[in-house]
Structure formats: structure tokens, C-alpha cells
XYZ file of C-alpha atoms in Angstrom:
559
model
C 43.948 -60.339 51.290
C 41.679 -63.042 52.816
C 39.070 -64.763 50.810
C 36.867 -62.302 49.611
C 33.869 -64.147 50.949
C 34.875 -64.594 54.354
C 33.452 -63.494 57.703
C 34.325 -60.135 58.257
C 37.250 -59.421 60.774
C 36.520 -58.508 64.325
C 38.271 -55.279 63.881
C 36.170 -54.135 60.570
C 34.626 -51.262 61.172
C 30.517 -51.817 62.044
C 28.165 -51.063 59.044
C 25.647 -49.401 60.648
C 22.155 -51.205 60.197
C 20.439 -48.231 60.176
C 20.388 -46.579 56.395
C 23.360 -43.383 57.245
C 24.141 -41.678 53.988
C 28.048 -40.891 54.830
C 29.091 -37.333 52.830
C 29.869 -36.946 49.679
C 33.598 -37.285 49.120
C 36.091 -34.538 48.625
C 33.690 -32.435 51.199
C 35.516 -30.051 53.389
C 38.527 -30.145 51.086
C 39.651 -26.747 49.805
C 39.952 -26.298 46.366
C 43.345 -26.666 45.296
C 43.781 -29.411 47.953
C 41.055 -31.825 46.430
C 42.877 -30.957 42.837
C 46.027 -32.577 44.329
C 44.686 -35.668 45.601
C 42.567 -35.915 42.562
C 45.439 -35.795 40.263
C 47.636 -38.520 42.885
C 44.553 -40.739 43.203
C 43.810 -40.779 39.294
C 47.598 -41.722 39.027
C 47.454 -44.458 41.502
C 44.016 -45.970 40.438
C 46.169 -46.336 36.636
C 48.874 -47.624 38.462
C 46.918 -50.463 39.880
C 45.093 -51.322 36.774
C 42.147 -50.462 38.226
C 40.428 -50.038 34.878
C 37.328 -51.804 32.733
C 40.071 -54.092 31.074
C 41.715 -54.718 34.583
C 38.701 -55.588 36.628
C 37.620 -58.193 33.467
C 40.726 -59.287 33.336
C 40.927 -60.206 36.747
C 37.354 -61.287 37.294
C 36.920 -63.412 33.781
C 34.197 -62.513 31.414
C 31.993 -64.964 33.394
C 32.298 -62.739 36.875
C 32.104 -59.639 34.890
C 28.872 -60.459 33.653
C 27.128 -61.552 36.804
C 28.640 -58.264 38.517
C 26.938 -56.529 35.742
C 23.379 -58.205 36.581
C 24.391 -57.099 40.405
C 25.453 -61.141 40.984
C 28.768 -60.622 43.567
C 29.158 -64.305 44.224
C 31.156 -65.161 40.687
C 33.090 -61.919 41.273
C 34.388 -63.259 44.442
C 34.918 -66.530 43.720
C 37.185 -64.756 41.137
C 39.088 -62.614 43.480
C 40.009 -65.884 45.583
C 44.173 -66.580 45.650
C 44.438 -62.963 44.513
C 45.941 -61.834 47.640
C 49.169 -59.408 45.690
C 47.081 -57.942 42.957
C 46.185 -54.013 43.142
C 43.418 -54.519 40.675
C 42.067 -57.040 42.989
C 42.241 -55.244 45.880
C 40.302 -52.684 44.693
C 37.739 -54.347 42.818
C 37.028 -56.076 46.617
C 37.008 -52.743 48.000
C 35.289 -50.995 46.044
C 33.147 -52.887 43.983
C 31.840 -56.132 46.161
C 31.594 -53.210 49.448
C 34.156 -56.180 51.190
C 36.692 -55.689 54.149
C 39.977 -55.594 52.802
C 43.775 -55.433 54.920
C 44.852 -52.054 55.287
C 48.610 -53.308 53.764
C 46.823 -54.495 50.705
C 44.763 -51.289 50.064
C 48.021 -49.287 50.690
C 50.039 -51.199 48.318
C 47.125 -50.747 46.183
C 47.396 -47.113 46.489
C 50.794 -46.508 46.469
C 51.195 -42.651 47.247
C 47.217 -41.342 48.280
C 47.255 -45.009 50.738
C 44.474 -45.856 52.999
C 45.012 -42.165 54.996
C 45.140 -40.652 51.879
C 41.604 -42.098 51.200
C 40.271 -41.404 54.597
C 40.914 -37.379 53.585
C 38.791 -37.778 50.591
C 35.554 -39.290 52.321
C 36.131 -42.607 50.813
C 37.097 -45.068 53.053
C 37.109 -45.808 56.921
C 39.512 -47.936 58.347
C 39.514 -49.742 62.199
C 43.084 -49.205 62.900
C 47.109 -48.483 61.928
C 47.529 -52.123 61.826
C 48.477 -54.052 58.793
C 45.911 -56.437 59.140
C 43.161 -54.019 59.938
C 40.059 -53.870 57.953
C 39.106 -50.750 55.754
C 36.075 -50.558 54.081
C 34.460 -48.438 51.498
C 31.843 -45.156 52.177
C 31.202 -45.265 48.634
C 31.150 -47.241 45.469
C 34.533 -45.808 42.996
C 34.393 -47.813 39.899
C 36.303 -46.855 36.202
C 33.975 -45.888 33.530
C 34.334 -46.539 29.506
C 32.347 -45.331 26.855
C 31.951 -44.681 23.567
C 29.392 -41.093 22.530
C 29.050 -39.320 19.060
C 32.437 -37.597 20.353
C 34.650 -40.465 20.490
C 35.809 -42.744 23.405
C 36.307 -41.807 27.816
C 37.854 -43.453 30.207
C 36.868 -41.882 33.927
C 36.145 -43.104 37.163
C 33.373 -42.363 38.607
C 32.286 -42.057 42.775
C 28.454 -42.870 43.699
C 26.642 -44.171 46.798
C 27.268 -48.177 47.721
C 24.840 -49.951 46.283
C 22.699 -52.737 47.550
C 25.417 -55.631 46.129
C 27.395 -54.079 48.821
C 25.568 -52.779 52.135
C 22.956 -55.676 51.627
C 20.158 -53.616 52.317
C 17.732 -50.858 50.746
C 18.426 -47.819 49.397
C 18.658 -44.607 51.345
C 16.126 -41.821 50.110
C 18.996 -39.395 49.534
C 21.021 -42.132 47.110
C 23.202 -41.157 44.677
C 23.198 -43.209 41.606
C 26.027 -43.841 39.712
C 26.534 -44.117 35.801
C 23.977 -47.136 34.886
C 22.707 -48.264 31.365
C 20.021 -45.408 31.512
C 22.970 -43.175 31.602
C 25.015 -44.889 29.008
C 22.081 -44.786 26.818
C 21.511 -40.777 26.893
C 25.399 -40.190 26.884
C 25.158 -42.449 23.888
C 22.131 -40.888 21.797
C 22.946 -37.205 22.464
C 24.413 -35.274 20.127
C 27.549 -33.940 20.217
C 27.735 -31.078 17.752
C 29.973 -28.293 19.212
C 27.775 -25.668 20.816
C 28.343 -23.070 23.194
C 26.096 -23.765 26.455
C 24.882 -26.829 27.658
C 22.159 -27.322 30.507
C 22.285 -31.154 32.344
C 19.129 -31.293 34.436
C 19.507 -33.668 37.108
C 22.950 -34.208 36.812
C 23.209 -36.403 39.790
C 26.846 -38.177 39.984
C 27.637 -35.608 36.779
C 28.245 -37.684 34.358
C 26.267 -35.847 31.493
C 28.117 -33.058 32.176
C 31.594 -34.582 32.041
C 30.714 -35.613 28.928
C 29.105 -32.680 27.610
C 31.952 -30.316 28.527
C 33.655 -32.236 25.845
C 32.033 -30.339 23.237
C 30.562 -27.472 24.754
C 32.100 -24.073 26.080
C 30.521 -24.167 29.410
C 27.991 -26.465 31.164
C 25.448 -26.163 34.029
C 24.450 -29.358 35.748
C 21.576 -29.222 38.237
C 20.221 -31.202 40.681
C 17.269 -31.158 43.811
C 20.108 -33.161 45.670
C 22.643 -31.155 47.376
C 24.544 -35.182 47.800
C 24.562 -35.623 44.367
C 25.683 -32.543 43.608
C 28.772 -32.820 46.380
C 29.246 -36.536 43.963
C 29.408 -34.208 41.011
C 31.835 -31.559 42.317
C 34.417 -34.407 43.304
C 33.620 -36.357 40.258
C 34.702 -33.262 38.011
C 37.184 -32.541 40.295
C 38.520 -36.140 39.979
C 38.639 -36.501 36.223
C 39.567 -32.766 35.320
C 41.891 -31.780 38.499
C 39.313 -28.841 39.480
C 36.859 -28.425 41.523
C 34.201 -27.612 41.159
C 32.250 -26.220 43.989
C 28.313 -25.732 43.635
C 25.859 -23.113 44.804
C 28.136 -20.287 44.619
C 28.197 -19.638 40.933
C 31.853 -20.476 41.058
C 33.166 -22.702 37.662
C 35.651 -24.976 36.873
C 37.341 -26.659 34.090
C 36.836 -29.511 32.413
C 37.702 -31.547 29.326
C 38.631 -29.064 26.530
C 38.107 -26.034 28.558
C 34.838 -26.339 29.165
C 33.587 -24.444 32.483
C 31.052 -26.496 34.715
C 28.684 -24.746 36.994
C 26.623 -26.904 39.708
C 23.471 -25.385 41.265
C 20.918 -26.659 43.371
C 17.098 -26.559 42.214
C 14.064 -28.390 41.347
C 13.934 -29.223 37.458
C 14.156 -25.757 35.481
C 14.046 -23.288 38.066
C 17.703 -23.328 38.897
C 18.438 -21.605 35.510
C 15.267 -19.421 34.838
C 15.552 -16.640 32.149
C 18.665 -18.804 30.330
C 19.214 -20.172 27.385
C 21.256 -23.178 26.231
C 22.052 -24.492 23.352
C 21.623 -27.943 24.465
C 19.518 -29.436 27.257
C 20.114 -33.450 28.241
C 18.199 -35.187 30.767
C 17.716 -38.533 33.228
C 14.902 -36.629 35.068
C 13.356 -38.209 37.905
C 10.847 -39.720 35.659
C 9.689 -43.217 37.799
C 6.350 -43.211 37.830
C 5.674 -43.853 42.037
C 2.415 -44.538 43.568
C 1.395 -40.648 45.895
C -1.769 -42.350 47.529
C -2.054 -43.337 51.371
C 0.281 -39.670 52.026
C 3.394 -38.682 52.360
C 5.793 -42.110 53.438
C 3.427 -44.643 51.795
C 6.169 -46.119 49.808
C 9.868 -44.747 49.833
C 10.568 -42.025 47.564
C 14.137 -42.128 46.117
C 15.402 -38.289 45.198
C 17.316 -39.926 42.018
C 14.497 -41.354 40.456
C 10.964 -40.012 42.203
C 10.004 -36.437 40.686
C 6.935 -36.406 43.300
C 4.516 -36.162 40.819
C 1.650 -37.713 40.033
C 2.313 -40.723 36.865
C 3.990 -39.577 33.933
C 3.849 -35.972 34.697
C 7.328 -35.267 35.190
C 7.989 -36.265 31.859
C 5.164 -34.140 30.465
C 5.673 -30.986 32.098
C 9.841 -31.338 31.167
C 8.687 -31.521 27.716
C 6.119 -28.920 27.268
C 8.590 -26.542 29.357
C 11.851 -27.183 28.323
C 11.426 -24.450 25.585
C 11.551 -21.719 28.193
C 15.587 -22.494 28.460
C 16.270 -23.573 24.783
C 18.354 -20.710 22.622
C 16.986 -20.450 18.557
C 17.863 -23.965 17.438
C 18.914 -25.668 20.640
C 17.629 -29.130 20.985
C 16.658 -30.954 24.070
C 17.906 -34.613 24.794
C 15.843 -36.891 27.614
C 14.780 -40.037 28.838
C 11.535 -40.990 29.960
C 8.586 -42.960 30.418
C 4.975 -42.636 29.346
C 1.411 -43.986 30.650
C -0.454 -45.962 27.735
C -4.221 -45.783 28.928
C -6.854 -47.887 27.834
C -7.911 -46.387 24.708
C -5.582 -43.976 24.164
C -2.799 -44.898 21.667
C 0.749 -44.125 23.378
C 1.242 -42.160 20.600
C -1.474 -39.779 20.398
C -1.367 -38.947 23.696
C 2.384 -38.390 23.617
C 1.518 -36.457 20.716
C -0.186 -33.764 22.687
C 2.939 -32.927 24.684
C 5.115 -32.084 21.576
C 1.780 -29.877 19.997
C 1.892 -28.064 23.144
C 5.752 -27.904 23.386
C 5.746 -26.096 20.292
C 8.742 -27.806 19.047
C 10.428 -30.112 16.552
C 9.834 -33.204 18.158
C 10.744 -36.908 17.731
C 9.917 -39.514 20.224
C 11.111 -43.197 19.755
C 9.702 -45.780 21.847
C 12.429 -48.436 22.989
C 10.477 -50.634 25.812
C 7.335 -51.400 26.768
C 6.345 -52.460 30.322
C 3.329 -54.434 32.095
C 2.562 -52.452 35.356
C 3.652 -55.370 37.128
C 6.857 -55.894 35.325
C 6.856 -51.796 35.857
C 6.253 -52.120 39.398
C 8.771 -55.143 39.935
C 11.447 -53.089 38.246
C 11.368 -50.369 40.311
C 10.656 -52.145 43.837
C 13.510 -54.373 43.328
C 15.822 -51.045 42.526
C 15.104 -49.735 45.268
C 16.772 -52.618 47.147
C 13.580 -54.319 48.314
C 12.792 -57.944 47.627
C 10.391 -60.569 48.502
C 12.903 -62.516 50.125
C 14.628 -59.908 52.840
C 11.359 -58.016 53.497
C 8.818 -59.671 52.365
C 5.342 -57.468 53.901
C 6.800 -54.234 52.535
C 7.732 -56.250 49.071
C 3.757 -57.099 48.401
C 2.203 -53.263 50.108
C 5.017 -52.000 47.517
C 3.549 -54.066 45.099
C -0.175 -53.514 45.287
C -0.074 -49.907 45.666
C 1.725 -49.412 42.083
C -1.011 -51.758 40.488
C -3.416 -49.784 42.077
C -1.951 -46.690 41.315
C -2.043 -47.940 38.019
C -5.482 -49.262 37.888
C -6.645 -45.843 39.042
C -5.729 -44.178 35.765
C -6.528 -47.131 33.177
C -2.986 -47.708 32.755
C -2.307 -50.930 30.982
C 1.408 -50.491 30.235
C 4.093 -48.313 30.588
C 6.734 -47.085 27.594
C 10.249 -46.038 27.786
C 12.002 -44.424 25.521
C 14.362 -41.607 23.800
C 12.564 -38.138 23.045
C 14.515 -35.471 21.081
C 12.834 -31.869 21.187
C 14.843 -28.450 18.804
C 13.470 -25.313 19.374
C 12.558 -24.134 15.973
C 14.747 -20.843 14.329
C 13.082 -17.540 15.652
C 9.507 -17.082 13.690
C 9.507 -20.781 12.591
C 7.065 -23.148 13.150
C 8.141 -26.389 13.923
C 8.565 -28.797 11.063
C 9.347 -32.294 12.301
C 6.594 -34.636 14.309
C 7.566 -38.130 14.596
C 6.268 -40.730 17.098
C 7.788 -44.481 16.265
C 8.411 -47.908 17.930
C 11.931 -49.406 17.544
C 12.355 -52.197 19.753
C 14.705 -53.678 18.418
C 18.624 -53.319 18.501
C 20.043 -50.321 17.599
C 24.073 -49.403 16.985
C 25.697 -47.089 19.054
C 26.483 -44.212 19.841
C 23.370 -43.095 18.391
C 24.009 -38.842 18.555
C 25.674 -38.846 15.113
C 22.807 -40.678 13.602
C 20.401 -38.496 15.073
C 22.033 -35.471 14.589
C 22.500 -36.741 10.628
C 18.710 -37.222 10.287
C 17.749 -33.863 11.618
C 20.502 -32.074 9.297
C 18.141 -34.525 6.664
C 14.992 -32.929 7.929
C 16.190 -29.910 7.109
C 17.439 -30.184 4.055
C 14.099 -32.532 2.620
C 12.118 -29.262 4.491
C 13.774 -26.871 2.333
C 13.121 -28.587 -0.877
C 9.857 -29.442 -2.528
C 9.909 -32.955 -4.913
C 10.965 -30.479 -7.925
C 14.296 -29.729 -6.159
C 14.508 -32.915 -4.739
C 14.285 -34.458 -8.482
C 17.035 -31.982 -9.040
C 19.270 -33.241 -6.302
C 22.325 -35.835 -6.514
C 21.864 -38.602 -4.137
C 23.998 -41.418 -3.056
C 23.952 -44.127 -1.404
C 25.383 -44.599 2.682
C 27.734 -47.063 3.286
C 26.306 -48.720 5.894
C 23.474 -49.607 3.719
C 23.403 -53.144 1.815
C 20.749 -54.753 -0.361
C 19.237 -58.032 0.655
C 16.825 -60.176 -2.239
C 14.204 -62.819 -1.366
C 13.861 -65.456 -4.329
C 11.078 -67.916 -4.919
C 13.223 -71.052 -6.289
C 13.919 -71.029 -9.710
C 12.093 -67.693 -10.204
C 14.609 -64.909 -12.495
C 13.330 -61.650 -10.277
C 13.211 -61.425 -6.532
C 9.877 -61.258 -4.789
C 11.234 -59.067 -2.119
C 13.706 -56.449 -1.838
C 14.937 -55.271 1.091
C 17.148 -52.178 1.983
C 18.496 -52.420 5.033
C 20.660 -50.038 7.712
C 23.874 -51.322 9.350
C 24.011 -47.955 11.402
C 21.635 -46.193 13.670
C 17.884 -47.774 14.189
C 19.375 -50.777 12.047
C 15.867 -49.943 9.653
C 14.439 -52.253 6.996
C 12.748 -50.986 3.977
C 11.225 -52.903 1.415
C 11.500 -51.522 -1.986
C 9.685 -51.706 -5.349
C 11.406 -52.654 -8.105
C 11.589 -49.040 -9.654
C 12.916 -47.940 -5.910
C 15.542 -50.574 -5.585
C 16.864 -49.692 -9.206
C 16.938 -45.996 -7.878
C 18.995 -46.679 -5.131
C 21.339 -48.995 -6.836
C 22.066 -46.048 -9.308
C 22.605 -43.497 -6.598
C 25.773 -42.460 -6.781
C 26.019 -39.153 -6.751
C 26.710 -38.544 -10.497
C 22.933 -37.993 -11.720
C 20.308 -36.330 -10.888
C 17.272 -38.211 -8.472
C 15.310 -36.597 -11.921
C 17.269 -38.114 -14.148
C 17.244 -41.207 -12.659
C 13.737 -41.853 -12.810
C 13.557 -40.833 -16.475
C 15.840 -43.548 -17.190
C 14.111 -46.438 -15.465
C 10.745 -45.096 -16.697
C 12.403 -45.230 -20.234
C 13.826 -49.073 -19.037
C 10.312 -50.219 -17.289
C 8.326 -48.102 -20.385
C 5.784 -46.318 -17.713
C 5.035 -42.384 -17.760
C 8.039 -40.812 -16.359
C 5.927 -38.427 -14.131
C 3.749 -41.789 -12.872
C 7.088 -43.065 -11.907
C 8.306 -40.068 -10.146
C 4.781 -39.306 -8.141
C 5.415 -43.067 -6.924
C 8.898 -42.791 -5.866
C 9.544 -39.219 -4.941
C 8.037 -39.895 -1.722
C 9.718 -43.042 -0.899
C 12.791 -41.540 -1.888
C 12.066 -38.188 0.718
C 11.507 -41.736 3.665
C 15.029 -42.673 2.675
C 17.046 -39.161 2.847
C 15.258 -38.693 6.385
C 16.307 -42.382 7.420
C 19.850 -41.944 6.763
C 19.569 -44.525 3.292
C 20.483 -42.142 0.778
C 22.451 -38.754 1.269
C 22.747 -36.030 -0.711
C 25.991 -34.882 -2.995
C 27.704 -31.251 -2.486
């Protein structure tokens, strides 16, 4: 393999410098034909090492980084001298979007080879020749992860990205599994249910990893290319296909079926109901004035609607499609207009939602840092096109500035459709900024089990209740010098949000006694006896705190 940063060949095949979205792979393969190449390609890809520990390993944590902050120079500095490794190879191919000998991609291959890979859409190649150049049609990377269900290892087929063609985005890209992704595979919960809806599935990884835990799964998608990046991405890591827009299923994981359909946001699945609903959805707020072509519109990210509304109306619809108890999983951003807390106006989506509903806030964006982000993933920058870089520019702020909007928030919003005849119980709007451990599902899934139970109970049967302590919770004290007693006392949480509480001294002596043998009453009775205060003062103080701490995942109760 020459030097992965050399001229191109004069046999490579011409990248075209017009933006040509080449099919999906896998299209025009039958069924059971696709499930054999799958299955020999998976085997091969092993083979070669092509894997998250081979491509660090072969790269250096240094390379791997960069490549992760779209930076290919490191990477192929790395690859240089590398000529007889499959890992290599690939990574070159694949990764970096660079020419690579036909011989080396064969031995790479071993039994699919470079014709092998030409039959599955992924590759083109100039000639027979040894030495020929082939190049990749689209970006095939392996995929790790840890979510609530335990650890995947996939790889995953998407469009080439700008690292690799040098250029902007086509409208009709199809993403592949980025940190947004990661995050929602990470929070969701993974409770075994029965149906699962993932709207706007795109390359399909929600669904791969909801069919882990689910008995069937619909992913849908505006984007018949994203959906053909599905069906051979299920195909790939299951060995069926999965053809979509026929109602036809495979299989998946542990049995799972996965249905593809083509449709704009809910429609596709009208008059269902799932048990769980996850989401990316289109939500990038994009700038509609000056008419239709005023600023590209990307089908993975632009909902084309007006700001935040994309978001909204997901949230205040999504019950239409949610079974008795099924809970809906998104990302999404929100407008924060001058005097409106985000909040309150966020607030109004979940009152007219009618459902449980608890929104964190992770991020918070100045329009221009807004409008920089999302420019600049679309492949444009200042430097390569500089006139469409600044009319990208100004029409966000002024898209912006037309609504009072003086930031933008991301974040995580959980939604549960309350049990027929309820009314919904939980309301919670909060800011965490700040790191967080993942995956997340189990922790959220823990503190709506805690809702529940703290719903169900009022403080008489709470003061009944054993409690103890969770072990990822530790006790930090703050003391003046040479004072006896600490002047602060802080509880904090190794798992989840990673909270901090600070405690009174009756409230830390509660939790340091929680150990599931007495009763929450009967604890308080014996430090009111200790501190010689009213029992029931004692309890109307920390009763409520203690109610903060069951829902936050501190204390958890016994039996």
C-alpha cells in the first residue's frame, strides 16, 4: 500500500466533483444472497482486525483521537510503512475515503475480495490489476458500545463523510452512528417490552439495538437512502434482510423482527401502539426565509419546520402511538426567547402532551456557536467556500433574531404515557451540565420505578418504609480547621447525573443509618431522641428531603 497521503494513482477511479449520492449498499441483492455475503464479509472484517481495538491499535491513541475530531492527517501519518496489515488497509479504505491497491484490499478481504465488495455497493475499483486503485462508495466503520443492556460490537455502513470526499454534504446524506446517537442508545431504557417504534431510524442503529430487548421493532424514516443503509445494516449484523416498504420483517438480535417503512415522523405507523418510542428526529433548527434553496437542507437533520417545532409537535404527539405505560425516548433542541425561561416554555409542551414528562437540559448554545455548529456539519467552511460560509451564517442569526432567540438548549427528554385513566404524575424540567456516567437507561429507568413507588405512598407510609443506602453513593465532610463537626455535608452520586446534595445534620445521620433494618419512622425517632427536638418537627423537616433522595437514586427502598 503506498503512503496513505500520496497523490492519487492515475488509474483511481475519478470522484466525481459534482455531489452523486451512489446507492445504498446491498441494493438489488436478493434476500438470501445479501445474507451470504453479510455473514462472509462480517467474517472477513474479524479476520482482518478490523475492529475499535484494531484501528487504535494501529493508528495510536494520538491518531485515534484526531480521527475522532474528523483530523485525517495523524491517522495517516499512522498508516505510513503499514503496507501488509489488513487492519490498515481498511482503515485507509474505509475510514480516510483513500485509494488503496486492489492486492492489498483483497488480502484484506480474504474470501468477499474487492469483487466481492463491488456486489455489495461498496467499493469501485479501476481495473483487474494488482496495483489498481479501489476506492470506497461509502464509509464501513466497526461500532462499540456499551447501553443499559450490556455491551455490541457491529459495523456499521453510512454515506462518506466530508474527511473523505473533501467536500459538502449531499442533501440526501446518510449519517452514520455519531455521539448524538451514542448518547440516546446510551440513555434509553432497556426494560424488555414487546414493540418498539425508532422514528428516524436513519443508518438503523436504534433499532439494532432495540431489537435486543424488544419482540419486534419498526424503524422509520422520510429517506428511502437511509432506509436502503438500514436494511443492509440489519442485514449485515443479523444475516437477514431486511427489506422496507413491503411490510416484510426480519430477524435480529434475540429474535427480534425489524420492520422498515418509509414516512414523515408518525404517520408511517398511524393507529399503533408501542411500547417504546426512541428518537434522533430531524430536530436542527434551519433558517426557512428567502424560499425554498436558501440554505441547504440536509434530510438527516432538517425537519422543514419552522425553529424548534419539530421537537414540539414530536412531543405533544407522540402519545397518539404510545401503548398504557410506554415511554418515549428523544433528543432535541429548544429555543430560549428573551423572557421566557427555557423551562417554562418547555413546560407547555409536556402540559399539552399529557404525559409523565422529564426533560434534562445537557448544553446550551449561543446562536452563533448554534449556527457555526451546524454550517460546519454540513461540510461548509470559511476556508473552501467562503461567500456561502458568511450568507449561511447571517441567515441563522437572523433567523434567530426574528424570534428573540438568545440561545439554544440541547438535551435528553423522557415522556411515559400514564396507565389508562391516570393522570400524569411526574413533571420535571432540570439543568445538568455536567458529566454524567453511562449508560444512563438503567438510571433512568430506576428513578421512574422511584416515582412510582414515592407516588404511591404518602410521608405516613414512607415513615413506614425500610430504606437503604445505594452503593454508588459516598459521604464527603467540609471542616473548618480545628472545628469537632463539619460545616458541610455532602452526599454525593457515583452513578447516573453524578448529583450532589447537601445534607443537614439530622439528614446525613438518616442516611448513614439506612440500612434497611429500620424503619425511615423509626429512624427519625431516634435522632430526635439523640438531637432532643419534637420527633414530628424532625420528621416534617426531613420527610421531604428524604422523598428528593428515593427519586434521585440516593436511598432505595428494602423488599
Amino acid at each position: 500500500m503506498p503512503p496513505a497521503d500520496a497523490a492519487p494513482a492515475s488509474s483511481a477511479p475519478a470522484r466525481p466533483d459534482a455531489v452523486v449520492s451512489p446507492p445504498p449498499p446491498g441494493a438489488g441483492l436478493a434476500p438470501a444472497e445479501l445474507a451470504e455475503a453479510a455473514t462472509t464479509l462480517r467474517a472477513d472484517l474479524a479476520a482482518a482486525g478490523f475492529t475499535v481495538d484494531g484501528v487504535e491499535r494501529v493508528l495510536g491513541p494520538v491518531a485515534s483521537a484526531a480521527l475522532h475530531r474528523e483530523q485525517a492527517v495523524p491517522a495517516r501519518r499512522a498508516l505510513r510503512g503499514r503496507e501488509g496489515d489488513p487492519t490498515a488497509a481498511l482503515a485507509a479504505l474505509f475510514l480516510l475515503g483513500d485509494d488503496v491497491p486492489r492486492a492489498a484490499v483483497d488480502a484484506a478481504l480474504g474470501r468477499t475480495g474487492v469483487d466481492g465488495a463491488r456486489r455489495l455497493g461498496l467499493v469501485e475499483a479501476a481495473g483487474a490489476a494488482d496495483d489498481d486503485a479501489v476506492r470506497a462508495l461509502v464509509d464501513l466503520r466497526p461500532y462499540a458500545a456499551s447501553d443499559a443492556a450490556g455491551p455490541v460490537t457491529w459495523w456499521l455502513s453510512s454515506d462518506l463523510g466530508e474527511l473523505a470526499t473533501g467536500r459538502r454534504l449531499a442533501a440526501d446524506h446518510v449519517l452514520g452512528a455519531g455521539g448524538a446517537s451514542l448518547t440516546l442508545a446510551q440513555v434509553t431504557v432497556r426494560t424488555p417490552v414487546g414493540r418498539v417504534l425508532d422514528l428516524g431510524t436513519g443508518c438503523g442503529i436504534q433499532a439494532l439495538h432495540a431489537a435486543r430487548h424488544a419482540r419486534s421493532v419498526v424503524g422509520t424514516d422520510i429517506s428511502r437512502r437511509a432506509l436502503g443503509f438500514a436494511a443492509f445494516n440489519t442485514a449485515f449484523n443479523t444475516a437477514f434482510n431486511v427489506p422496507f416498504g413491503t411490510g416484510a420483517a426480519g430477524a435480529t438480535g434475540r429474535g427480534a423482527a425489524i420492520e422498515l417503512r418509509e414516512g414523515s415522523m408518525l404517520e408511517p405507523v398511524t393507529g399503533e401502539r408501542f411500547d417504546l418510542v426512541v428518537s434522533n428526529p430531524p430536530f436542527v433548527i434551519t433558517p426557512r426565509a428567502g424560499g425554498a434553496g436558501a440554505l441547504p437542507e440536509y434530510e438527516y437533520r432538517d425537519g422543514g419546520r419552522a425553529g424548534d417545532d419539530v421537537v414540539r409537535d414530536l412531543v405533544t404527539g407522540v402519545a397518539a402511538v404510545l401503548a398504557p405505560g410506554g415511554v418515549a425516548q428523544l433528543l432535541g433542541n429548544w429555543e430560549h426567547r428573551r423572557g421566557v425561561p427555557w423551562d417554562e416554555r418547555v413546560g407547555e409542551w409536556l402540559d399539552e402532551a399529557g404525559l409523565d414528562g422529564w426533560v434534562v437540559q445537557r448544553e446550551v448554545q449561543d446562536p452563533a456557536e448554534y449556527a457555526e455548529t451546524w454550517i460546519r456539519d454540513g461540510g461548509t467552511t470559511p476556508e473552501r467556500e467562503p461567500g456561502a460560509w458568511a450568507a449561511a451564517y447571517a441567515a441563522w442569526l437572523d433567523d434567530f433574531a426574528a424570534r428573540d432567540v438568545e440561545a439554544v438548549g440541547f438535551g435528553i427528554v423522557t415522556l411515559r404515557r400514564p396507565l389508562d385513566g391516570a393522570r400524569p404524575t411526574l413533571r420535571r424540567l432540570e439543568e445538568r451540565t455536567g458529566p454524567v456516567r453511562q449508560p444512563l437507561g438503567g438510571h433512568l429507568a430506576a428513578a421512574l420505578a422511584a416515582h412510582d413507588w414515592l407516588t404511591a405512598r404518602d410521608d405516613a407510609a414512607l415513615a413506614g418504609a425500610c430504606l437503604a443506602v445505594a452503593p454508588d453513593v459516598t459521604e464527603e465532610r467540609f471542616h473548618t480547621p480545628g472545628a469537632p463537626d463539619p460545616t458541610v455535608v455532602l452526599l454525593r452520586q457515583g452513578d447516573g447525573f453524578g448529583r450532589a446534595v447537601q445534607a443537614s445534620t439530622g439528614l446525613a445521620a438518616l442516611v448513614g443509618a439506612s440500612d434497611g433494618e429500620l424503619a425511615v419512622g423509626q429512624l427519625v425517632g431516634a435522632i430526635a431522641a439523640l438531637f432532643e427536638v419534637p420527633a414530628d418537627d424532625l420528621a416534617g423537616e426531613l420527610l421531604p428531603s428524604v422523598r428528593g433522595l428515593v427519586g434521585d437514586g440516593f436511598l432505595v427502598p428494602v423488599g
